[in-house]
Amino acid sequence: MLDQIKGLHHVTSMAKDARENNDFFTHKLGLRRVKKTVNFDAPDVYHLYYGDQRGTPGSIMTYFPFPNIGARHAGIGEVGVTAFSVPEGTLPFWQERLQAGGVAGLAAEERFGERRLAFDGPDGDSFALVEQRGDGREPWEKGGVPADDAIRGFHSVSLRLRDGGATEELLKFMGYQRVDRQNGIVRLAIPDGNGADVIDIETIAGGNHADLGAGSVHHVAFAVEDRARQLEVRKALLDTGYQVTPVIDRDYFWAIYFRTPGGVLFEVSTNEPGFDRDEDTAHLGEALKLPKQHAHLRPYLEQHLQPLEG
Ligand code: ZN
């Protein structure tokens, strides 16, 4: 069993409209945009990163806004709900705030004894806020949400699978432990994680396979401290029979990717070098940042990418 993985690093989803996406995460949820760059594999669209003050791994929600993308069809073999951690007793504040902001899909829930507020993202993304006692992570304080109420980072993602068994085995191999099981949902958590420690596996016998589109999660990334640990994880996964990509430089972290038995794409990313490697922490996310392989596209991109507030 591996011990290098420390929880979630980031979650990457797809959106239709960059401006709407930016408004939702910065104004409605009060996260900080920590990087404005482009999709390194399709540089004519943005890659937007939202998180806490520094873009701490475990807090980073990222988006590829594809203007021509179709709608998602939720189903099996994908991430179900992406959940953020908020302090205990703050859900009434959030209910009122999100309702006033016209956010759809608001529903109070309880799972594993935790109070949750489900809500939809701008493209029907499935989100929840989960009250957590004693989450010591520092929130972004300048996003218009009082610090006492603000999002601390991720709480969890849920995976919606036809047969969760093989994925549970994989997660245990990656260092997760089963901590609970309720109503057909298996809860796994990583010991000594970064705060974004939980994965829920929902096993659903029937239903269609998901069609990814706007509002779908594209992949889930797990955090390792550095490149040496990433190589250890890569070797262990390869030795176990997974097809893992070579290490790819994403400028703000190094990434490896592999497809899981249930169909969800996993990534393992380094905490180094971080989002302040090419801009001052005080100005994170403000300027359009391009990787050197796409630097020559700047004049075109500055003219064609939708201007974003903030
Ligand atoms: Zn990623």
Tab-separated table of C-alpha atoms and ligand atoms in Angstrom:
chain	number	residue	atom	x	y	z
A	1	MET	CA	0.000	0.000	0.000
A	2	LEU	CA	1.246	3.448	-0.940
A	3	ASP	CA	1.691	6.288	1.541
A	4	GLN	CA	2.702	9.132	-0.787
A	5	ILE	CA	-0.819	10.337	-1.650
A	6	LYS	CA	-2.208	13.024	0.683
A	7	GLY	CA	-5.767	13.573	-0.546
A	8	LEU	CA	-7.155	15.472	-3.499
A	9	HIS	CA	-4.990	17.937	-5.411
A	10	HIS	CA	-7.568	19.356	-7.832
A	11	VAL	CA	-10.798	18.501	-9.617
A	12	THR	CA	-11.120	19.478	-13.275
A	13	SER	CA	-14.471	19.930	-14.992
A	14	MET	CA	-15.862	21.256	-18.249
A	15	ALA	CA	-18.000	24.343	-18.737
A	16	LYS	CA	-19.691	26.116	-21.590
A	17	ASP	CA	-19.165	29.787	-20.807
A	18	ALA	CA	-15.950	31.144	-19.294
A	19	ARG	CA	-17.453	34.369	-18.003
A	20	GLU	CA	-20.378	32.645	-16.298
A	21	ASN	CA	-17.981	30.081	-14.827
A	22	ASN	CA	-15.668	32.786	-13.508
A	23	ASP	CA	-18.570	34.686	-11.971
A	24	PHE	CA	-19.966	31.597	-10.263
A	25	PHE	CA	-16.765	30.506	-8.548
A	26	THR	CA	-15.401	33.927	-7.628
A	27	HIS	CA	-18.595	35.833	-6.778
A	28	LYS	CA	-21.110	33.202	-5.701
A	29	LEU	CA	-18.770	30.725	-3.984
A	30	GLY	CA	-16.158	33.296	-3.010
A	31	LEU	CA	-13.136	31.313	-4.188
A	32	ARG	CA	-10.048	33.001	-5.531
A	33	ARG	CA	-9.133	32.640	-9.170
A	34	VAL	CA	-5.548	31.502	-8.728
A	35	LYS	CA	-4.600	31.024	-12.370
A	36	LYS	CA	-5.841	32.154	-15.738
A	37	THR	CA	-4.153	30.087	-18.390
A	38	VAL	CA	-5.133	27.941	-21.376
A	39	ASN	CA	-5.749	24.246	-21.829
A	40	PHE	CA	-2.205	23.064	-22.616
A	41	ASP	CA	-3.610	20.374	-24.966
A	42	ALA	CA	-6.153	22.697	-26.664
A	43	PRO	CA	-4.758	26.208	-26.194
A	44	ASP	CA	-7.644	28.048	-27.824
A	45	VAL	CA	-9.709	27.614	-24.631
A	46	TYR	CA	-9.040	28.751	-21.095
A	47	HIS	CA	-7.948	26.658	-18.182
A	48	LEU	CA	-9.268	28.479	-15.097
A	49	TYR	CA	-8.205	27.537	-11.577
A	50	TYR	CA	-10.105	28.544	-8.424
A	51	GLY	CA	-9.062	27.886	-4.832
A	52	ASP	CA	-7.837	29.438	-1.624
A	53	GLN	CA	-5.382	32.302	-1.299
A	54	ARG	CA	-2.410	30.361	-2.655
A	55	GLY	CA	-4.120	27.646	-4.653
A	56	THR	CA	-3.279	25.076	-2.008
A	57	PRO	CA	-3.599	21.481	-3.240
A	58	GLY	CA	-6.913	20.148	-1.959
A	59	SER	CA	-8.675	23.447	-2.650
A	60	ILE	CA	-8.344	23.742	-6.427
A	61	MET	CA	-11.372	23.473	-8.703
A	62	THR	CA	-10.393	23.907	-12.330
A	63	TYR	CA	-12.350	24.340	-15.553
A	64	PHE	CA	-11.976	24.009	-19.278
A	65	PRO	CA	-14.662	26.258	-20.760
A	66	PHE	CA	-15.446	24.939	-24.266
A	67	PRO	CA	-17.935	27.355	-25.904
A	68	ASN	CA	-19.328	24.670	-28.236
A	69	ILE	CA	-19.555	21.779	-25.793
A	70	GLY	CA	-22.830	19.862	-25.421
A	71	ALA	CA	-24.694	19.230	-22.193
A	72	ARG	CA	-23.685	16.427	-19.874
A	73	HIS	CA	-25.746	13.295	-19.436
A	74	ALA	CA	-25.143	12.176	-15.885
A	75	GLY	CA	-24.736	8.458	-15.376
A	76	ILE	CA	-22.430	5.660	-14.354
A	77	GLY	CA	-18.641	5.797	-14.585
A	78	GLU	CA	-18.123	9.390	-13.571
A	79	VAL	CA	-17.718	11.674	-10.613
A	80	GLY	CA	-21.104	12.215	-8.989
A	81	VAL	CA	-20.784	15.084	-6.509
A	82	THR	CA	-17.847	17.378	-5.804
A	83	ALA	CA	-18.154	18.574	-2.211
A	84	PHE	CA	-16.530	21.548	-0.467
A	85	SER	CA	-15.899	21.879	3.256
A	86	VAL	CA	-17.486	24.764	5.192
A	87	PRO	CA	-17.457	25.448	8.955
A	88	GLU	CA	-20.066	23.956	11.241
A	89	GLY	CA	-23.291	25.954	11.446
A	90	THR	CA	-22.793	27.883	8.192
A	91	LEU	CA	-25.275	26.096	5.928
A	92	PRO	CA	-28.142	28.527	6.697
A	93	PHE	CA	-25.834	31.352	5.543
A	94	TRP	CA	-25.023	29.450	2.361
A	95	GLN	CA	-28.639	28.495	1.695
A	96	GLU	CA	-29.619	32.151	1.823
A	97	ARG	CA	-26.618	33.331	-0.177
A	98	LEU	CA	-26.991	30.784	-2.963
A	99	GLN	CA	-30.755	31.198	-3.123
A	100	ALA	CA	-30.362	34.977	-3.417
A	101	GLY	CA	-27.801	34.358	-6.159
A	102	GLY	CA	-30.266	32.304	-8.188
A	103	VAL	CA	-28.346	29.038	-7.757
A	104	ALA	CA	-30.401	25.977	-8.738
A	105	GLY	CA	-30.766	22.570	-7.145
A	106	LEU	CA	-30.522	23.659	-3.509
A	107	ALA	CA	-31.323	20.743	-1.219
A	108	ALA	CA	-30.496	20.103	2.432
A	109	GLU	CA	-29.184	16.573	2.971
A	110	GLU	CA	-27.452	14.455	5.532
A	111	ARG	CA	-24.844	11.809	4.801
A	112	PHE	CA	-22.668	9.894	7.276
A	113	GLY	CA	-23.993	12.173	10.016
A	114	GLU	CA	-22.800	15.317	8.229
A	115	ARG	CA	-25.067	18.167	7.179
A	116	ARG	CA	-24.799	19.003	3.477
A	117	LEU	CA	-26.294	21.489	1.071
A	118	ALA	CA	-26.496	20.226	-2.497
A	119	PHE	CA	-26.499	22.763	-5.324
A	120	ASP	CA	-25.949	22.951	-9.068
A	121	GLY	CA	-23.142	24.687	-10.877
A	122	PRO	CA	-23.766	26.897	-13.913
A	123	ASP	CA	-23.865	23.894	-16.285
A	124	GLY	CA	-25.772	21.588	-13.955
A	125	ASP	CA	-22.577	20.476	-12.205
A	126	SER	CA	-23.363	18.514	-9.034
A	127	PHE	CA	-21.903	20.184	-5.949
A	128	ALA	CA	-22.405	20.132	-2.201
A	129	LEU	CA	-21.200	22.098	0.792
A	130	VAL	CA	-20.506	19.901	3.817
A	131	GLU	CA	-20.239	21.220	7.362
A	132	GLN	CA	-16.973	20.123	8.968
A	133	ARG	CA	-15.949	20.777	12.528
A	134	GLY	CA	-12.323	21.780	13.021
A	135	ASP	CA	-11.227	22.103	9.404
A	136	GLY	CA	-8.120	24.185	10.049
A	137	ARG	CA	-7.498	25.178	6.437
A	138	GLU	CA	-7.353	28.926	5.791
A	139	PRO	CA	-10.012	30.292	3.457
A	140	TRP	CA	-9.675	33.031	0.850
A	141	GLU	CA	-10.907	36.087	2.724
A	142	LYS	CA	-11.338	38.579	-0.087
A	143	GLY	CA	-13.978	36.754	-2.099
A	144	GLY	CA	-16.957	38.509	-0.550
A	145	VAL	CA	-17.807	35.658	1.853
A	146	PRO	CA	-17.024	36.288	5.558
A	147	ALA	CA	-14.021	34.243	6.678
A	148	ASP	CA	-16.153	32.460	9.301
A	149	ASP	CA	-18.396	31.059	6.552
A	150	ALA	CA	-15.985	30.640	3.641
A	151	ILE	CA	-15.105	27.429	1.828
A	152	ARG	CA	-12.004	25.715	3.277
A	153	GLY	CA	-11.230	23.471	0.327
A	154	PHE	CA	-12.601	20.183	-0.907
A	155	HIS	CA	-14.386	17.805	1.409
A	156	SER	CA	-14.693	14.924	-1.060
A	157	VAL	CA	-15.690	13.649	-4.426
A	158	SER	CA	-18.109	10.802	-4.971
A	159	LEU	CA	-17.618	8.263	-7.737
A	160	ARG	CA	-20.760	6.819	-9.294
A	161	LEU	CA	-19.928	3.310	-10.456
A	162	ARG	CA	-21.685	0.167	-11.610
A	163	ASP	CA	-19.352	-1.999	-9.555
A	164	GLY	CA	-17.326	-0.097	-7.013
A	165	GLY	CA	-15.227	-3.069	-5.881
A	166	ALA	CA	-12.223	-2.729	-8.170
A	167	THR	CA	-12.038	1.032	-7.659
A	168	GLU	CA	-12.212	0.556	-3.901
A	169	GLU	CA	-9.294	-1.871	-4.161
A	170	LEU	CA	-7.369	0.689	-6.218
A	171	LEU	CA	-8.035	3.463	-3.700
A	172	LYS	CA	-6.912	1.198	-0.854
A	173	PHE	CA	-3.743	0.491	-2.827
A	174	MET	CA	-3.320	4.279	-3.147
A	175	GLY	CA	-3.482	4.579	0.658
A	176	TYR	CA	-7.191	5.104	1.372
A	177	GLN	CA	-9.032	3.211	4.092
A	178	ARG	CA	-12.691	2.304	4.286
A	179	VAL	CA	-14.210	4.295	7.148
A	180	ASP	CA	-17.944	3.739	6.747
A	181	ARG	CA	-20.734	2.325	4.615
A	182	GLN	CA	-24.313	3.634	4.501
A	183	ASN	CA	-27.169	3.315	2.020
A	184	GLY	CA	-24.989	1.691	-0.605
A	185	ILE	CA	-22.257	4.335	-0.327
A	186	VAL	CA	-18.768	3.308	0.771
A	187	ARG	CA	-16.741	6.082	2.373
A	188	LEU	CA	-12.958	5.979	2.096
A	189	ALA	CA	-10.516	8.417	3.657
A	190	ILE	CA	-6.785	8.963	3.552
A	191	PRO	CA	-5.000	9.080	6.910
A	192	ASP	CA	-2.865	12.200	7.527
A	193	GLY	CA	-4.220	13.898	4.427
A	194	ASN	CA	-4.303	17.541	3.382
A	195	GLY	CA	-7.945	18.021	4.448
A	196	ALA	CA	-9.481	16.950	1.144
A	197	ASP	CA	-9.380	13.418	2.433
A	198	VAL	CA	-12.628	11.675	1.512
A	199	ILE	CA	-13.816	9.630	-1.484
A	200	ASP	CA	-17.334	8.184	-1.551
A	201	ILE	CA	-18.114	5.294	-3.868
A	202	GLU	CA	-21.753	4.982	-4.880
A	203	THR	CA	-22.567	1.660	-6.494
A	204	ILE	CA	-25.522	1.888	-8.848
A	205	ALA	CA	-26.649	-1.363	-10.438
A	206	GLY	CA	-28.644	-0.030	-13.390
A	207	GLY	CA	-28.630	3.088	-15.501
A	208	ASN	CA	-26.723	4.427	-18.448
A	209	HIS	CA	-23.078	5.220	-18.769
A	210	ALA	CA	-22.380	8.938	-18.381
A	211	ASP	CA	-21.822	11.147	-21.428
A	212	LEU	CA	-19.402	13.850	-20.430
A	213	GLY	CA	-20.281	17.412	-21.367
A	214	ALA	CA	-20.575	20.835	-19.784
A	215	GLY	CA	-20.919	20.351	-16.049
A	216	SER	CA	-19.105	17.001	-15.963
A	217	VAL	CA	-15.944	16.337	-14.052
A	218	HIS	CA	-13.172	15.497	-16.504
A	219	HIS	CA	-10.719	14.055	-13.969
A	220	VAL	CA	-9.810	13.928	-10.311
A	221	ALA	CA	-6.229	14.665	-9.273
A	222	PHE	CA	-4.548	13.347	-6.133
A	223	ALA	CA	-1.738	15.170	-4.352
A	224	VAL	CA	1.821	14.001	-3.750
A	225	GLU	CA	4.466	16.241	-2.235
A	226	ASP	CA	7.102	16.100	-4.950
A	227	ARG	CA	8.380	14.506	-8.128
A	228	ALA	CA	10.296	11.750	-6.352
A	229	ARG	CA	7.120	10.532	-4.636
A	230	GLN	CA	5.210	10.856	-7.883
A	231	LEU	CA	7.695	8.522	-9.590
A	232	GLU	CA	7.265	6.002	-6.765
A	233	VAL	CA	3.481	6.082	-7.251
A	234	ARG	CA	3.862	5.804	-11.023
A	235	LYS	CA	6.111	2.762	-10.735
A	236	ALA	CA	3.778	1.078	-8.254
A	237	LEU	CA	0.767	1.646	-10.519
A	238	LEU	CA	2.648	0.351	-13.567
A	239	ASP	CA	3.800	-2.716	-11.607
A	240	THR	CA	0.146	-3.359	-10.692
A	241	GLY	CA	-0.859	-3.292	-14.369
A	242	TYR	CA	-2.211	0.220	-14.813
A	243	GLN	CA	-1.463	2.133	-17.987
A	244	VAL	CA	0.015	5.362	-16.705
A	245	THR	CA	1.132	8.300	-18.842
A	246	PRO	CA	4.672	9.655	-18.631
A	247	VAL	CA	5.166	12.614	-16.303
A	248	ILE	CA	3.745	15.738	-17.946
A	249	ASP	CA	4.827	19.275	-17.027
A	250	ARG	CA	1.732	21.378	-16.283
A	251	ASP	CA	3.832	24.419	-15.259
A	252	TYR	CA	2.264	24.608	-11.763
A	253	PHE	CA	2.586	20.882	-11.017
A	254	TRP	CA	3.725	17.692	-12.696
A	255	ALA	CA	0.996	15.230	-13.644
A	256	ILE	CA	0.526	11.574	-14.492
A	257	TYR	CA	-2.814	10.158	-15.618
A	258	PHE	CA	-4.440	6.749	-15.625
A	259	ARG	CA	-7.932	5.363	-16.246
A	260	THR	CA	-9.534	3.565	-13.304
A	261	PRO	CA	-11.543	0.326	-13.435
A	262	GLY	CA	-14.827	2.206	-12.987
A	263	GLY	CA	-14.098	4.554	-15.889
A	264	VAL	CA	-13.085	7.738	-14.043
A	265	LEU	CA	-9.813	9.384	-15.105
A	266	PHE	CA	-7.375	9.839	-12.220
A	267	GLU	CA	-4.325	12.070	-12.112
A	268	VAL	CA	-1.532	12.207	-9.553
A	269	SER	CA	-0.041	15.692	-9.237
A	270	THR	CA	2.826	17.217	-7.320
A	271	ASN	CA	2.404	20.012	-4.783
A	272	GLU	CA	5.522	21.560	-6.319
A	273	PRO	CA	6.183	24.087	-7.805
A	274	GLY	CA	2.776	25.706	-7.109
A	275	PHE	CA	0.757	28.560	-8.547
A	276	ASP	CA	3.095	31.343	-7.414
A	277	ARG	CA	5.933	30.128	-9.603
A	278	ASP	CA	5.191	32.751	-12.280
A	279	GLU	CA	3.243	35.479	-10.496
A	280	ASP	CA	3.193	37.213	-7.170
A	281	THR	CA	0.776	35.780	-4.579
A	282	ALA	CA	-0.876	39.210	-4.339
A	283	HIS	CA	-1.812	39.045	-8.023
A	284	LEU	CA	-2.508	35.357	-8.596
A	285	GLY	CA	-4.905	34.644	-11.420
A	286	GLU	CA	-5.043	38.159	-12.801
A	287	ALA	CA	-2.861	37.988	-15.917
A	288	LEU	CA	-3.193	35.503	-18.779
A	289	LYS	CA	-0.352	33.028	-18.260
A	290	LEU	CA	0.829	30.848	-21.129
A	291	PRO	CA	3.188	27.886	-21.052
A	292	LYS	CA	6.274	28.452	-23.177
A	293	GLN	CA	5.101	26.059	-25.906
A	294	HIS	CA	2.059	28.306	-26.477
A	295	ALA	CA	3.655	31.700	-25.793
A	296	HIS	CA	3.652	32.544	-29.519
A	297	LEU	CA	-0.182	32.374	-29.480
A	298	ARG	CA	-0.513	35.291	-27.077
A	299	PRO	CA	-1.603	37.979	-29.584
A	300	TYR	CA	-4.273	35.658	-31.003
A	301	LEU	CA	-5.474	34.454	-27.592
A	302	GLU	CA	-5.642	37.933	-26.098
A	303	GLN	CA	-7.933	38.901	-28.931
A	304	HIS	CA	-10.085	35.768	-29.015
A	305	LEU	CA	-10.499	34.576	-25.425
A	306	GLN	CA	-13.513	36.041	-23.664
A	307	PRO	CA	-12.409	38.855	-21.317
A	308	LEU	CA	-12.940	37.917	-17.652
A	309	GLU	CA	-13.634	40.119	-14.686
A	310	GLY	CA	-11.105	40.231	-11.848
B	1	ZN	ZN	-5.631	17.856	-13.798
